[in-house]
XYZ file of C-alpha atoms in Angstrom:
116
model
C 147.069 105.272 265.646
C 147.214 107.002 269.151
C 149.321 109.822 268.006
C 147.224 110.657 265.187
C 143.828 110.430 267.099
C 143.009 107.493 264.738
C 142.329 104.917 267.606
C 138.869 106.163 268.684
C 137.521 105.347 265.156
C 139.168 101.882 264.842
C 137.866 98.394 266.334
C 140.738 96.437 267.592
C 144.271 96.731 269.181
C 145.714 98.570 266.007
C 148.999 96.939 266.679
C 149.316 95.426 263.337
C 149.818 97.388 259.838
C 148.048 94.460 258.074
C 144.862 94.971 260.227
C 144.913 98.745 260.584
C 144.599 100.267 257.118
C 145.483 103.735 257.940
C 148.766 102.982 259.126
C 149.661 100.707 256.155
C 148.519 103.771 253.877
C 150.724 106.102 255.818
C 153.666 103.987 255.657
C 153.201 103.288 251.919
C 152.826 107.063 251.133
C 156.042 107.817 253.282
C 157.859 105.305 251.330
C 156.628 106.604 247.861
C 157.511 109.942 248.723
C 160.940 108.862 249.667
C 160.696 109.507 253.441
C 161.376 106.206 254.696
C 162.589 102.788 253.264
C 162.872 99.213 254.563
C 166.180 97.780 255.293
C 166.206 93.867 256.286
C 162.605 94.285 257.623
C 162.882 97.436 259.490
C 161.740 100.995 258.506
C 164.594 103.717 258.411
C 164.193 107.346 257.574
C 166.182 108.151 254.125
C 169.187 110.206 254.132
C 167.333 112.970 252.214
C 164.576 113.013 254.785
C 166.884 112.852 257.645
C 168.629 116.056 256.129
C 165.299 117.930 256.176
C 164.178 117.331 259.682
C 165.031 120.811 260.687
C 164.002 122.348 257.284
C 160.099 122.692 256.981
C 160.632 124.872 253.662
C 163.002 122.319 252.493
C 160.883 119.348 253.285
C 157.877 120.978 251.587
C 159.961 121.453 248.241
C 161.215 117.723 248.483
C 157.682 116.480 248.742
C 156.480 118.849 246.177
C 159.132 117.551 243.711
C 158.432 113.951 244.762
C 154.689 114.258 243.997
C 155.376 115.980 240.747
C 157.875 113.258 239.470
C 156.210 110.063 240.652
C 154.680 107.835 237.831
C 150.924 108.505 237.996
C 148.068 109.633 235.881
C 148.259 113.417 235.098
C 145.111 114.280 236.821
C 146.285 112.378 240.027
C 149.494 114.419 239.827
C 147.649 117.736 239.079
C 145.409 117.116 242.135
C 148.065 116.427 244.621
C 150.051 119.663 243.473
C 146.711 121.634 243.872
C 146.536 120.341 247.386
C 150.005 120.997 248.090
C 149.726 124.605 246.940
C 146.541 125.001 249.130
C 148.346 123.716 252.354
C 151.238 125.996 251.497
C 148.912 129.099 251.174
C 148.073 128.292 254.787
C 144.446 129.896 254.439
C 142.636 126.893 255.731
C 142.720 125.076 259.008
C 141.001 121.772 258.689
C 141.919 118.706 256.231
C 138.280 118.742 255.132
C 138.518 122.367 254.108
C 141.797 121.564 251.875
C 140.038 118.777 250.099
C 137.054 120.830 249.455
C 139.049 123.635 248.035
C 140.768 121.277 245.614
C 137.687 119.241 244.631
C 135.562 122.170 244.229
C 137.509 125.329 243.532
C 135.439 128.659 243.613
C 136.195 130.914 240.435
C 138.185 134.049 241.463
C 136.871 137.503 240.250
C 139.873 137.374 237.845
C 138.951 134.048 236.259
C 135.253 134.986 236.005
C 136.217 137.989 234.167
C 138.232 136.329 231.394
C 135.093 133.949 230.559
C 133.014 136.928 229.666
């Protein structure tokens, strides 16, 4: 919570996952993406994630493949892939800007021309 700057918006000690929803969601996401797993009640980094610690491009590819191959609705998968593409493009600086771009894309000149 502290490292991510979330503690200022949270009431309580934020020292238990079951009482700190953002931490729970972060851990669950990391598990679903294959970055961590539980072994005898402890969280450990997966061997795939360990190999990619010093390879940001490889990590992005790994995450994109994990998102694309997860069992989910097509619309959720597509939205996640659009978000990853926006992040990879690197044109935005704030998280809200990324979400806005994916949720409400503006037509490009090319796409507007094809509709006429």
